[in-house]
Short mmCIF file of C-alpha atoms and ligand atoms in Angstrom, two decimals:
data_model
loop_
_atom_site.label_atom_id
_atom_site.label_comp_id
_atom_site.label_asym_id
_atom_site.label_seq_id
_atom_site.Cartn_x
_atom_site.Cartn_y
_atom_site.Cartn_z
CA UNK J 1 208.92 -29.70 202.80
CA UNK J 2 210.20 -32.23 200.28
CA UNK J 3 213.43 -31.24 198.51
CA UNK J 4 212.51 -32.61 195.11
CA UNK J 5 215.99 -32.33 193.53
CA UNK J 6 217.53 -34.28 196.41
CA UNK J 7 214.72 -36.84 196.08
CA UNK J 8 215.41 -37.24 192.35
CA UNK J 9 219.16 -37.63 192.82
CA UNK J 10 218.80 -40.27 195.53
CA UNK J 11 216.10 -42.20 193.65
CA UNK J 12 218.13 -42.17 190.42
CA UNK J 13 221.07 -43.69 192.36
CA UNK J 14 218.96 -46.60 193.55
CA UNK J 15 216.41 -47.37 190.84
CA UNK J 16 216.27 -47.50 187.06
CA UNK J 17 213.64 -44.83 186.46
CA UNK J 18 214.45 -43.84 182.87
CA UNK J 19 211.42 -44.02 180.52
CA UNK J 20 211.45 -47.55 179.11
CA UNK J 21 209.48 -49.19 176.29
CA UNK J 22 210.55 -52.65 177.54
CA UNK J 23 209.30 -51.95 181.02
CA UNK J 24 206.05 -50.51 179.63
CA UNK J 25 205.51 -53.70 177.59
CA UNK J 26 206.35 -55.95 180.54
CA UNK J 27 203.60 -54.21 182.52
CA UNK J 28 201.10 -54.35 179.66
CA UNK J 29 198.36 -56.00 181.76
CA UNK J 30 198.55 -53.17 184.30
CA UNK J 31 198.39 -50.60 181.52
CA UNK J 32 195.27 -52.29 180.12
CA UNK J 33 193.34 -50.98 183.15
CA UNK J 34 194.03 -47.35 182.19
CA UNK J 35 194.69 -47.39 178.45
CA UNK J 36 191.64 -45.21 177.70
CA UNK J 37 192.98 -42.37 179.83
CA UNK J 38 196.80 -42.70 179.97
CA UNK J 39 198.66 -42.24 176.68
CA UNK J 40 201.38 -44.76 175.64
CA UNK J 41 204.20 -42.14 175.95
CA UNK J 42 203.03 -41.35 179.49
CA UNK J 43 202.95 -45.04 180.35
CA UNK J 44 206.56 -45.42 179.16
CA UNK J 45 207.44 -42.76 181.75
CA UNK J 46 205.28 -44.17 184.57
CA UNK J 47 206.08 -47.88 184.13
CA UNK J 48 209.61 -47.82 185.69
CA UNK J 49 208.17 -46.10 188.80
CA UNK J 50 205.35 -48.64 189.00
CA UNK J 51 207.90 -51.48 188.76
CA UNK J 52 210.14 -49.95 191.44
CA UNK J 53 207.26 -49.20 193.84
CA UNK J 54 205.71 -52.65 193.53
CA UNK J 55 209.08 -54.34 194.20
CA UNK J 56 209.81 -52.08 197.17
CA UNK J 57 206.38 -52.71 198.70
CA UNK J 58 207.29 -56.39 199.02
CA UNK J 59 210.66 -55.62 200.58
CA UNK J 60 209.16 -53.23 203.12
CA UNK J 61 206.03 -55.32 203.86
CA UNK J 62 203.94 -52.33 202.79
CA UNK J 63 200.52 -51.79 201.26
CA UNK J 64 199.23 -48.75 199.42
CA UNK J 65 195.69 -47.56 200.17
CA UNK J 66 194.55 -45.49 197.17
CA UNK J 67 191.58 -43.15 197.24
CA UNK J 68 189.28 -42.96 194.21
CA UNK J 69 190.66 -39.46 193.46
CA UNK J 70 194.22 -40.66 192.83
CA UNK J 71 195.46 -40.38 189.27
CA UNK J 72 195.07 -43.61 187.22
CA UNK J 73 198.77 -44.60 187.30
CA UNK J 74 198.59 -44.56 191.11
CA UNK J 75 195.08 -45.97 191.37
CA UNK J 76 195.64 -48.88 188.96
CA UNK J 77 199.42 -49.11 188.93
CA UNK J 78 200.48 -49.38 192.57
CA UNK J 79 197.46 -49.34 194.93
CA UNK J 80 196.73 -52.59 196.77
CA UNK J 81 193.32 -51.43 197.92
CA UNK J 82 191.22 -48.67 196.41
CA UNK J 83 187.95 -47.12 197.43
CA UNK J 84 186.09 -44.29 199.11
CA UNK J 85 186.88 -42.88 202.56
CA UNK J 86 184.79 -45.51 204.36
CA UNK J 87 186.26 -48.45 202.46
CA UNK J 88 189.82 -47.20 203.04
CA UNK J 89 189.19 -46.68 206.77
CA UNK J 90 187.77 -50.19 207.06
CA UNK J 91 190.75 -51.59 205.19
CA UNK J 92 193.20 -49.69 207.41
CA UNK J 93 191.76 -51.46 210.44
CA UNK J 94 192.30 -54.89 208.82
CA UNK J 95 195.55 -54.87 206.83
CA UNK J 96 198.33 -57.18 207.94
CA UNK J 97 201.30 -55.39 206.37
CA UNK J 98 203.52 -53.42 208.74
CA UNK J 99 203.60 -50.27 206.60
CA UNK J 100 200.66 -48.36 205.12
CA UNK J 101 201.33 -45.76 202.43
CA UNK J 102 198.30 -43.50 202.19
CA UNK J 103 197.71 -42.46 198.61
CA UNK J 104 195.17 -39.83 199.54
CA UNK J 105 195.12 -36.81 201.83
CA UNK J 106 196.42 -36.26 205.35
CA UNK J 107 193.20 -36.89 207.28
CA UNK J 108 193.03 -40.33 205.66
CA UNK J 109 196.54 -41.15 206.86
CA UNK J 110 195.61 -39.99 210.37
CA UNK J 111 192.54 -42.21 210.26
CA UNK J 112 194.72 -45.19 209.27
CA UNK J 113 197.11 -44.43 212.14
CA UNK J 114 194.23 -44.05 214.61
CA UNK J 115 192.86 -47.45 213.58
CA UNK J 116 196.24 -49.20 213.33
CA UNK J 117 198.47 -47.45 215.88
CA UNK J 118 201.09 -50.21 215.79
CA UNK J 119 201.66 -49.74 212.06
CA UNK J 120 203.90 -47.28 210.28
CA UNK J 121 201.76 -44.91 208.20
CA UNK J 122 203.53 -42.88 205.53
CA UNK J 123 202.21 -39.84 203.65
CA UNK J 124 203.80 -39.19 200.24
CA UNK J 125 203.25 -35.46 200.76
CA UNK J 126 202.49 -33.95 204.17
CA UNK J 127 200.97 -30.88 202.49
CA UNK J 128 198.15 -32.91 200.97
CA UNK J 129 195.46 -31.39 203.19
CA UNK J 130 191.75 -30.77 202.72
CA UNK J 131 189.68 -27.58 202.87
CA UNK J 132 187.11 -29.33 205.06
CA UNK J 133 189.70 -30.56 207.55
CA UNK J 134 191.12 -27.04 207.72
CA UNK J 135 187.72 -25.45 208.34
CA UNK J 136 187.25 -26.59 211.94
CA UNK J 137 189.18 -27.21 215.17
CA UNK J 138 188.14 -28.97 218.39
CA UNK J 139 187.04 -25.53 219.70
CA UNK J 140 184.50 -25.38 216.88
CA UNK J 141 182.99 -28.64 218.08
CA UNK J 142 182.70 -27.21 221.61
CA UNK J 143 181.07 -24.06 220.17
CA UNK J 144 178.43 -26.21 218.47
CA UNK J 145 177.85 -28.25 221.62
CA UNK J 146 177.32 -25.02 223.60
CA UNK J 147 174.82 -23.79 221.00
CA UNK J 148 172.87 -27.07 220.83
CA UNK J 149 173.21 -28.70 224.26
CA UNK J 150 172.64 -32.44 224.29
CA UNK J 151 172.74 -32.84 220.49
CA UNK J 152 175.18 -35.53 219.30
CA UNK J 153 178.07 -34.46 217.06
CA UNK J 154 178.42 -36.42 213.82
CA UNK J 155 181.72 -35.46 212.24
CA UNK J 156 182.79 -36.15 208.69
CA UNK J 157 186.02 -38.16 208.47
CA UNK J 158 187.48 -35.23 206.52
CA UNK J 159 188.77 -33.73 209.80
CA UNK J 160 191.84 -33.82 212.03
CA UNK J 161 192.26 -36.39 214.81
CA UNK J 162 191.59 -33.65 217.43
CA UNK J 163 188.23 -32.85 215.86
CA UNK J 164 187.30 -36.53 215.64
CA UNK J 165 188.31 -36.92 219.31
CA UNK J 166 185.96 -34.08 220.32
CA UNK J 167 183.02 -35.66 218.40
CA UNK J 168 180.61 -38.48 219.26
CA UNK J 169 180.77 -40.42 216.01
CA UNK J 170 182.24 -40.01 212.53
CA UNK J 171 180.57 -40.44 209.17
CA UNK J 172 181.54 -40.51 205.52
CA UNK J 173 179.42 -39.54 202.55
CA UNK J 174 178.41 -43.18 202.08
CA UNK J 175 176.95 -43.68 205.56
CA UNK J 176 176.06 -40.14 206.75
CA UNK J 177 172.29 -40.56 206.38
CA UNK J 178 172.21 -43.87 208.25
CA UNK J 179 174.47 -42.51 211.01
CA UNK J 180 172.33 -39.39 211.48
CA UNK J 181 169.16 -41.50 211.53
CA UNK J 182 170.70 -43.82 214.13
CA UNK J 183 171.21 -40.95 216.60
CA UNK J 184 168.66 -40.92 219.41
CA UNK J 185 168.31 -37.15 219.56
CA UNK J 186 165.92 -35.21 217.30
CA UNK J 187 168.62 -32.60 216.66
CA UNK J 188 171.96 -33.69 215.24
CA UNK J 189 175.07 -31.55 214.79
CA UNK J 190 176.96 -32.29 211.58
CA UNK J 191 180.46 -30.95 211.03
CA UNK J 192 182.24 -29.61 209.10
CA UNK J 193 180.62 -29.90 205.63
CA UNK J 194 177.60 -27.59 205.37
CA UNK J 195 176.56 -29.05 202.03
CA UNK J 196 176.74 -32.70 203.04
CA UNK J 197 174.73 -31.69 206.13
CA UNK J 198 172.10 -29.86 204.06
CA UNK J 199 171.85 -32.80 201.65
CA UNK J 200 171.32 -35.17 204.58
CA UNK J 201 168.79 -32.75 206.14
CA UNK J 202 166.77 -33.08 202.92
CA UNK J 203 166.52 -36.85 203.44
CA UNK J 204 165.86 -37.18 207.18
CA UNK J 205 163.19 -36.15 209.69
CA UNK J 206 165.88 -35.05 212.14
CA UNK J 207 166.79 -31.41 212.61
CA UNK J 208 170.34 -31.12 211.26
CA UNK J 209 172.46 -28.16 212.34
CA UNK J 210 175.86 -27.69 210.81
CA UNK J 211 179.25 -26.03 210.66
CA UNK J 212 179.88 -23.77 207.63
CA UNK J 213 182.81 -25.69 206.06
CA UNK J 214 182.96 -26.76 202.41
CA UNK J 215 185.01 -28.70 199.88
CA UNK J 216 186.78 -26.42 197.43
CA UNK J 217 186.29 -28.95 194.65
CA UNK J 218 182.56 -29.56 194.96
CA UNK J 219 181.41 -26.10 196.06
CA UNK J 220 182.38 -24.72 192.65
CA UNK J 221 179.56 -26.48 190.81
CA UNK J 222 176.30 -24.60 190.36
CA UNK J 223 172.79 -25.75 189.47
CA UNK J 224 172.98 -23.41 186.46
CA UNK J 225 176.10 -25.28 185.22
CA UNK J 226 174.15 -28.53 185.34
CA UNK J 227 171.09 -27.10 183.56
CA UNK J 228 173.26 -25.62 180.82
CA UNK J 229 175.13 -28.88 180.43
CA UNK J 230 171.88 -30.84 180.09
CA UNK J 231 170.71 -28.46 177.37
CA UNK J 232 174.01 -28.66 175.54
CA UNK J 233 174.40 -32.42 175.81
CA UNK J 234 170.94 -34.04 176.21
CA UNK J 235 170.78 -37.65 177.34
CA UNK J 236 173.74 -37.36 179.71
CA UNK J 237 173.23 -38.70 183.24
CA UNK J 238 174.40 -36.16 185.80
CA UNK J 239 175.88 -37.74 188.91
CA UNK J 240 176.90 -35.52 191.83
CA UNK J 241 178.91 -36.10 195.00
CA UNK J 242 176.98 -35.02 198.15
CA UNK J 243 179.69 -32.48 198.99
CA UNK J 244 178.05 -30.39 196.21
CA UNK J 245 175.53 -27.70 197.23
CA UNK J 246 171.94 -29.01 197.61
CA UNK J 247 170.60 -27.22 194.51
CA UNK J 248 173.30 -29.01 192.47
CA UNK J 249 172.33 -32.36 193.99
CA UNK J 250 168.67 -31.59 193.28
CA UNK J 251 169.51 -30.95 189.62
CA UNK J 252 171.45 -34.25 189.30
CA UNK J 253 170.03 -37.69 188.43
CA UNK J 254 171.87 -39.36 191.29
CA UNK J 255 174.03 -38.37 194.23
CA UNK J 256 176.42 -40.63 196.14
CA UNK J 257 179.87 -41.07 197.60
CA UNK J 258 182.67 -41.99 195.22
CA UNK J 259 181.90 -45.70 195.68
CA UNK J 260 178.19 -44.93 195.31
CA UNK J 261 178.97 -43.19 192.01
CA UNK J 262 180.94 -46.22 190.80
CA UNK J 263 178.10 -48.58 191.73
CA UNK J 264 175.48 -46.40 190.07
CA UNK J 265 177.39 -46.10 186.80
CA UNK J 266 178.33 -49.80 186.81
CA UNK J 267 174.73 -50.88 187.37
CA UNK J 268 173.08 -48.46 184.93
CA UNK J 269 175.76 -48.16 182.28
CA UNK J 270 174.41 -44.89 180.88
CA UNK J 271 175.49 -44.07 177.35
CA UNK J 272 176.90 -40.74 178.59
CA UNK J 273 177.71 -39.68 182.14
CA UNK J 274 178.93 -36.46 183.71
CA UNK J 275 180.51 -37.06 187.12
CA UNK J 276 180.15 -33.89 189.16
CA UNK J 277 183.16 -34.51 191.31
CA UNK J 278 186.96 -34.70 191.24
CA UNK J 279 188.50 -35.36 187.79
CA UNK J 280 190.22 -38.68 188.52
CA UNK J 281 186.96 -40.38 189.45
CA UNK J 282 185.87 -40.74 185.82
CA UNK J 283 189.40 -41.54 184.61
CA UNK J 284 189.75 -44.41 187.07
CA UNK J 285 186.59 -46.17 186.00
CA UNK J 286 186.71 -45.40 182.27
CA UNK J 287 188.49 -48.62 181.22
CA UNK J 288 186.24 -50.95 183.18
CA UNK J 289 183.17 -49.31 181.62
CA UNK J 290 183.99 -49.04 177.89
CA UNK J 291 180.30 -48.67 177.01
CA UNK J 292 180.01 -45.42 179.01
CA UNK J 293 181.22 -42.14 177.55
CA UNK J 294 182.36 -39.81 180.34
CA UNK J 295 181.70 -36.27 179.23
CA UNK J 296 181.93 -32.72 180.46
CA UNK J 297 183.99 -30.70 182.88
CA UNK J 298 185.42 -31.79 186.23
CA UNK J 299 187.27 -30.06 189.05
CA UNK J 300 190.67 -31.07 190.32
CA UNK J 301 191.52 -31.36 194.02
CA UNK J 302 194.88 -29.60 194.46
CA UNK J 303 195.52 -31.61 197.64
CA UNK J 304 194.89 -35.05 196.13
CA UNK J 305 197.00 -34.04 193.14
CA UNK J 306 200.07 -33.51 195.36
CA UNK J 307 200.46 -37.29 195.45
CA UNK J 308 202.67 -38.70 192.68
CA UNK J 309 204.44 -41.97 191.88
CA UNK J 310 207.74 -40.25 192.60
CA UNK J 311 206.68 -39.20 196.11
CA UNK J 312 205.25 -42.65 196.85
CA UNK J 313 208.56 -44.23 195.84
CA UNK J 314 210.41 -41.73 197.98
CA UNK J 315 208.55 -42.41 201.22
CA UNK J 316 208.80 -46.15 200.68
CA UNK J 317 212.53 -45.80 200.04
CA UNK J 318 213.35 -43.32 202.82
CA UNK J 319 210.68 -44.00 205.46
CA UNK J 320 210.23 -40.21 205.67
CA UNK J 321 206.86 -38.53 206.30
CA UNK J 322 205.66 -40.89 208.98
CA UNK J 323 202.30 -39.83 210.42
CA UNK J 324 201.95 -39.71 214.22
CA UNK J 325 198.87 -39.01 216.30
CA UNK J 326 199.17 -38.15 219.99
CA UNK J 327 198.07 -41.39 221.73
CA UNK J 328 195.61 -39.63 224.07
CA UNK J 329 193.95 -37.88 221.10
CA UNK J 330 194.11 -41.10 219.05
CA UNK J 331 192.29 -43.08 221.72
CA UNK J 332 189.29 -40.71 221.74
CA UNK J 333 189.33 -40.29 217.96
CA UNK J 334 189.37 -44.09 217.58
CA UNK J 335 186.11 -44.31 219.53
CA UNK J 336 184.40 -41.95 217.06
CA UNK J 337 185.80 -43.73 213.99
CA UNK J 338 185.20 -47.21 215.40
CA UNK J 339 181.62 -46.30 216.33
CA UNK J 340 181.08 -45.35 212.68
CA UNK J 341 182.69 -48.57 211.38
CA UNK J 342 180.73 -50.77 213.79
CA UNK J 343 177.45 -49.12 212.86
CA UNK J 344 178.24 -49.33 209.13
CA UNK J 345 179.07 -53.04 209.44
CA UNK J 346 175.88 -53.64 211.43
CA UNK J 347 173.85 -51.89 208.71
CA UNK J 348 175.66 -53.85 206.00
CA UNK J 349 177.11 -50.74 204.36
P1 13P O 1 184.32 -40.26 199.49
O1 13P O 1 185.39 -41.01 198.75
O2 13P O 1 184.10 -40.89 200.83
O3 13P O 1 183.08 -40.13 198.70
O4 13P O 1 184.87 -38.81 199.81
C1 13P O 1 185.20 -37.89 198.89
C2 13P O 1 186.25 -36.96 199.31
O5 13P O 1 186.17 -35.81 199.03
C3 13P O 1 187.39 -37.45 200.01
O6 13P O 1 188.27 -36.44 200.14
FE1 SF4 O 2 189.02 -32.27 200.74
FE2 SF4 O 2 187.41 -31.76 198.71
FE3 SF4 O 2 189.91 -32.45 198.21
FE4 SF4 O 2 188.20 -34.28 199.19
S1 SF4 O 2 188.10 -33.28 197.22
S2 SF4 O 2 190.30 -33.88 199.86
S3 SF4 O 2 186.91 -33.01 200.49
S4 SF4 O 2 189.24 -30.59 199.28
#
């Protein structure tokens, strides 16, 4: 557990982190990417951290992989690569830097380590977990195999390395349908997200059986919420992540992974859009899409929100919170993740 007062004292001894108008102005072009969603007083506070992190990244030969659910100052201020789970996994297998800081949740850092075992992977907060990853162990995979003998196991990347190692292939929300369709068997086991599995089942001829896990962010939305919103704010495009329950997805105008959402909104440029997903998604794309008004409620992921500029600076400074995966587990997990990446590349995803 991070001792935040010790962290603050040490960081203050090494870096100039006082709120600074001069620093904020010097980083004006960075701020321009988030000025619709980050207020000037907040930027004056963030800018010294952004400056310190970007300088330290060079010294340490480090890159920051930022998920689409990071807050805008992390997403636009310090991330070298941003994207959805698939894009970040692909990037982790390619980066040249010696150190990867995972601005996301723990399973993403494990995936980076699995794909780049020779690199140092740092997690700004080890407690940044995921309700889906917590919902299943390798025993759960064996339980499903015993129930459906011969059926391949397609496991969402939102899982631990042990679970990936016990599976046949991984998937993310942007390639799940294609991966399921590519399986030879007529029955496919999907773990651990019951809603992603049900949403895929609605689009494929395969029989999809699933584990009863769920995302605490997306499971909160209801179809009634969406209908009421449409009535209250007509003309808004409703765009849902496939971790939402199927009746929510059915009520939406479009469903896709976080990168799918970005592409849809960028291509269509609706006048008003409600993103039925984690709150930072809309914030991170608001400045690049000034013609779109992002409206309505969103849900925050308490795990993603554990990541802050301060914690990123700390792990870069101290080298603490290195992520390790047992090499024998990593080897098997790599096969599942690599099989997904190879298939995705082959399909041009
Ligand atoms: P994607 O970015 O792959 O859509 O996943 C969403 C998510 O919940 C990651 O935690
Ligand atoms: Fe896990 Fe849901 Fe948070 Fe993503 S948004 S990290 S799936 S709890």
